[in-house]
Tab-separated table of C-alpha atoms in Angstrom:
chain	number	residue	atom	x	y	z
A	1	MET	CA	375.659	13.609	55.913
A	2	ALA	CA	374.274	12.746	52.550
A	3	ASN	CA	371.464	15.098	51.162
A	4	LEU	CA	369.376	12.757	50.464
A	5	GLY	CA	367.590	15.591	47.360
A	6	SER	CA	364.904	18.314	47.075
A	7	PHE	CA	361.110	17.634	45.816
A	8	SER	CA	358.459	19.050	44.604
A	9	VAL	CA	354.765	18.675	44.432
A	10	VAL	CA	353.571	18.613	41.494
A	11	LYS	CA	350.087	20.759	40.334
A	12	ARG	CA	347.212	18.469	39.001
A	13	THR	CA	343.470	19.511	37.901
A	14	ILE	CA	341.529	17.486	36.313
A	15	ALA	CA	340.507	18.799	33.364
A	16	GLN	CA	337.745	17.206	30.540
A	17	ALA	CA	338.307	16.723	27.040
A	18	GLY	CA	337.265	20.306	25.184
A	19	GLU	CA	337.440	22.357	28.314
A	20	ASP	CA	338.697	25.993	27.480
A	21	PRO	CA	340.887	26.191	30.985
A	22	ALA	CA	340.403	29.673	30.624
A	23	ALA	CA	336.763	29.246	31.400
A	24	GLU	CA	335.983	28.679	35.748
A	25	PRO	CA	335.806	25.081	36.021
A	26	LYS	CA	333.466	23.138	36.907
A	27	TYR	CA	333.252	20.745	39.658
A	28	ASP	CA	331.414	17.531	40.619
A	29	SER	CA	329.041	17.801	43.786
A	30	PHE	CA	327.633	16.360	46.742
A	31	THR	CA	323.968	18.470	47.731
A	32	PHE	CA	323.885	17.599	52.277
A	33	GLU	CA	320.796	19.125	54.226
A	34	GLY	CA	319.933	21.122	51.055
A	35	GLU	CA	323.922	22.278	50.126
A	36	GLU	CA	325.295	21.904	47.189
A	37	ILE	CA	328.573	21.065	47.739
A	38	ARG	CA	331.624	20.920	46.016
A	39	VAL	CA	334.198	18.769	45.632
A	40	ILE	CA	338.253	19.970	44.039
A	41	ASN	CA	339.067	18.950	40.785
A	42	GLY	CA	342.495	16.878	41.591
A	43	ILE	CA	344.141	14.896	43.555
A	44	PRO	CA	344.060	14.743	47.269
A	45	SER	CA	346.970	14.521	50.145
A	46	GLY	CA	347.739	10.810	50.530
A	47	LEU	CA	348.680	11.554	54.353
A	48	PRO	CA	345.026	11.585	55.452
A	49	LEU	CA	344.981	8.565	53.766
A	50	MET	CA	348.665	7.223	56.027
A	51	GLU	CA	347.228	8.897	58.331
A	52	PHE	CA	343.523	6.760	59.115
A	53	ALA	CA	345.182	3.336	58.812
A	54	ASP	CA	348.123	3.853	60.814
A	55	ALA	CA	345.153	4.252	63.237
A	56	MET	CA	343.033	1.598	62.560
A	57	ALA	CA	346.723	-0.272	62.221
A	58	ALA	CA	347.123	0.823	65.978
A	59	ALA	CA	343.773	0.247	67.049
A	60	ASP	CA	343.216	-2.366	69.957
A	61	ASP	CA	339.864	-3.786	67.674
A	62	ASP	CA	337.917	-2.552	64.590
A	63	SER	CA	336.764	0.941	67.100
A	64	LEU	CA	337.684	3.999	65.913
A	65	ASN	CA	339.623	6.034	67.873
A	66	MET	CA	340.189	9.425	68.638
A	67	GLU	CA	343.143	9.695	65.245
A	68	ALA	CA	341.576	7.363	63.319
A	69	LEU	CA	338.247	10.005	63.872
A	70	GLY	CA	341.015	13.335	63.017
A	71	ALA	CA	342.134	11.427	60.390
A	72	MET	CA	338.757	10.505	58.221
A	73	TYR	CA	338.167	14.352	59.034
A	74	ALA	CA	341.168	15.218	56.811
A	75	MET	CA	340.411	12.671	53.433
A	76	LEU	CA	336.865	14.662	53.857
A	77	GLN	CA	338.147	17.965	53.960
A	78	SER	CA	341.279	17.416	51.612
A	79	CYS	CA	338.642	16.908	49.008
A	80	ILE	CA	335.293	19.250	49.742
A	81	LEU	CA	336.428	22.375	47.598
A	82	PRO	CA	337.642	25.618	50.515
A	83	ALA	CA	335.218	28.021	49.671
A	84	ASP	CA	332.119	24.901	50.482
A	85	TRP	CA	334.176	23.153	53.685
A	86	GLY	CA	332.724	26.564	56.109
A	87	ARG	CA	328.929	25.425	54.173
A	88	PHE	CA	329.901	21.489	55.163
A	89	ARG	CA	329.998	21.763	58.053
A	90	LYS	CA	327.558	24.460	59.724
A	91	ALA	CA	325.017	22.071	57.735
A	92	ALA	CA	326.550	18.601	59.533
A	93	ASN	CA	326.501	20.806	62.919
A	94	ARG	CA	323.357	22.043	62.376
A	95	ALA	CA	321.338	18.340	61.756
A	96	GLY	CA	323.448	17.353	64.084
A	97	ALA	CA	325.517	14.616	61.783
A	98	GLY	CA	327.068	11.493	63.815
A	99	PHE	CA	329.916	9.297	61.889
A	100	ASP	CA	327.114	7.209	60.527
A	101	ASP	CA	325.884	9.510	58.563
A	102	LEU	CA	329.428	11.212	57.374
A	103	LEU	CA	330.870	8.277	57.301
A	104	PRO	CA	328.981	7.165	53.744
A	105	ILE	CA	329.926	10.682	52.594
A	106	THR	CA	333.276	9.829	52.757
A	107	GLN	CA	333.808	6.977	51.278
A	108	GLN	CA	331.903	8.331	48.233
A	109	VAL	CA	333.576	11.476	48.725
A	110	TRP	CA	337.111	10.084	48.451
A	111	ALA	CA	336.590	7.053	46.253
A	112	ALA	CA	334.808	9.546	43.727
A	113	VAL	CA	338.083	12.278	43.802
A	114	VAL	CA	340.809	9.396	44.113
A	115	GLY	CA	339.302	6.981	41.540
A	116	ARG	CA	339.776	10.111	38.892
A	117	PHE	CA	343.393	8.951	37.995
A	118	SER	CA	342.524	6.146	36.383
A	119	GLN	CA	340.439	7.818	33.523
A	120	GLY	CA	343.313	9.779	32.669
A	121	PRO	CA	343.604	12.846	33.502
A	122	SER	CA	345.939	16.199	31.853
A	123	ASP	CA	348.760	17.366	33.924
A	124	SER	CA	349.060	21.559	34.559
A	125	GLN	CA	351.762	21.845	36.744
A	126	ASP	CA	352.382	25.792	37.745
A	127	GLY	CA	356.075	26.144	36.934
A	128	PRO	CA	359.060	23.791	36.570
A	129	SER	CA	359.655	21.923	39.287
A	130	THR	CA	362.678	21.454	41.300
A	131	THR	CA	362.846	18.014	42.186
A	132	SER	CA	366.392	16.990	41.748
A	133	THR	CA	366.006	12.828	41.763
A	134	SER	CA	362.982	12.222	39.293
A	135	SER	CA	359.583	12.240	41.013
A	136	LYS	CA	357.371	11.568	37.915
A	137	ALA	CA	355.597	8.348	36.037
A	138	SER	CA	354.837	8.505	32.197
A	139	SER	CA	351.610	9.279	31.787
A	140	PRO	CA	349.620	5.618	31.993
A	141	GLU	CA	348.708	3.822	29.013
A	142	PRO	CA	344.087	4.732	29.774
A	143	THR	CA	343.066	1.143	31.539
A	144	GLY	CA	339.493	1.450	31.157
A	145	GLN	CA	339.255	0.435	34.081
A	146	HIS	CA	337.390	2.618	36.804
A	147	SER	CA	338.245	3.433	40.461
A	148	PRO	CA	340.282	1.656	42.507
A	149	PHE	CA	338.245	1.691	45.201
A	150	LYS	CA	335.247	-0.784	44.860
A	151	VAL	CA	332.371	1.633	47.666
A	152	ASP	CA	329.654	-1.011	48.468
A	153	LEU	CA	327.901	-0.393	51.472
A	154	PRO	CA	325.073	-2.642	52.616
A	155	GLY	CA	321.246	-1.711	53.225
A	156	GLN	CA	322.165	-0.633	57.325
A	157	GLN	CA	324.276	1.247	58.404
A	158	PRO	CA	327.742	1.507	58.634
A	159	SER	CA	330.095	1.096	61.447
A	160	ALA	CA	334.013	0.577	61.374
A	161	PRO	CA	334.232	-2.961	60.404
A	162	ASP	CA	332.373	-0.637	57.072
A	163	LEU	CA	335.440	1.149	56.862
A	164	ARG	CA	337.121	-2.348	54.814
A	165	LEU	CA	334.547	-1.634	52.021
A	166	LEU	CA	336.618	1.248	50.240
A	167	THR	CA	339.555	-1.354	49.541
A	168	PRO	CA	341.130	-0.718	46.259
A	169	ALA	CA	340.885	-3.468	43.057
A	170	ASN	CA	344.035	-5.001	44.304
A	171	GLU	CA	343.380	-6.021	47.551
A	172	TRP	CA	346.356	-6.277	49.993
A	173	THR	CA	345.673	-8.632	52.624
A	174	PRO	CA	346.871	-8.815	55.949
A	175	PRO	CA	348.922	-11.028	57.891
A	176	PRO	CA	346.824	-14.311	59.498
A	177	GLY	CA	345.697	-12.361	62.928
A	178	ARG	CA	346.023	-9.238	62.220
A	179	PRO	CA	342.957	-8.207	60.610
A	180	ASP	CA	343.756	-4.799	61.806
A	181	LEU	CA	346.203	-4.477	59.007
A	182	ALA	CA	342.921	-4.175	56.849
A	183	VAL	CA	342.496	-0.461	56.135
A	184	PRO	CA	342.192	0.649	52.413
A	185	LEU	CA	344.879	0.902	50.220
A	186	VAL	CA	346.175	1.506	47.043
A	187	SER	CA	349.012	-0.107	44.541
A	188	VAL	CA	352.037	1.751	45.521
A	189	GLU	CA	351.899	1.880	40.902
A	190	ASP	CA	348.378	2.831	41.404
A	191	TYR	CA	349.063	5.643	43.631
A	192	ALA	CA	352.554	6.546	41.388
A	193	ARG	CA	350.671	6.656	38.763
A	194	GLY	CA	348.004	8.429	39.833
A	195	ARG	CA	349.806	10.969	41.358
A	196	ALA	CA	352.096	11.959	38.191
A	197	THR	CA	348.957	12.365	35.666
A	198	ALA	CA	346.650	13.755	38.189
C-alpha cells in the first residue's frame, strides 16, 4: 500500500494590527450569567461542525438527536478559551440553561470565531511543518467581506430548524426531497483559505 503523506496542523492565532506579540493576548468575550467568558484567538477545528452536519443529515426529521447535541457541545467548547470552559459549564448548570438558551450562544460564538478568517488573520506557525505534500494555501487577498456566516435569530425562541440560520454566504442547496441536508456549511475554498492563513 502507498503512503499518502504526512500531514500536520499549523498553529493559528489572530493578531491585531500593531499588537505587540510579546504582550498579554487580548480576547473577545461574552457575558453569560454574570461571568465573562473569553473566546479563543484562532480558528477552531472544523471537526465539530462536520460531526454536527453528519448528525443532522442522519436525522429522520428536523429534530436534534443526541449526536447532534454532542457535536453542538463540541462546537461551543472548541471556541471558548479552555481556562474559561469550566466556569461557563458551572454557570450553565447553576442557571439550568436549556437548549433554547445555549443555541444562540453557540451560533454567535461559532460565527464570530470562524468568521475571523475573512479578516486576513496572521500566520503564527510554531516551528516547521512536517507536511510532505503541501496543504497550505497562499494568503487570500482582502475581500472586504465580513464573516461567511450570517446569524439572524428570529424574535422567538430558537428551534432545531433555526440551526439552518447559520449559513454561509454562498449557501448550498440540498437536493429535492432532502431538506435534512441543509446544514451549516463553509465552502471548501473559504475553509481552506481560513485554515491556511488563520
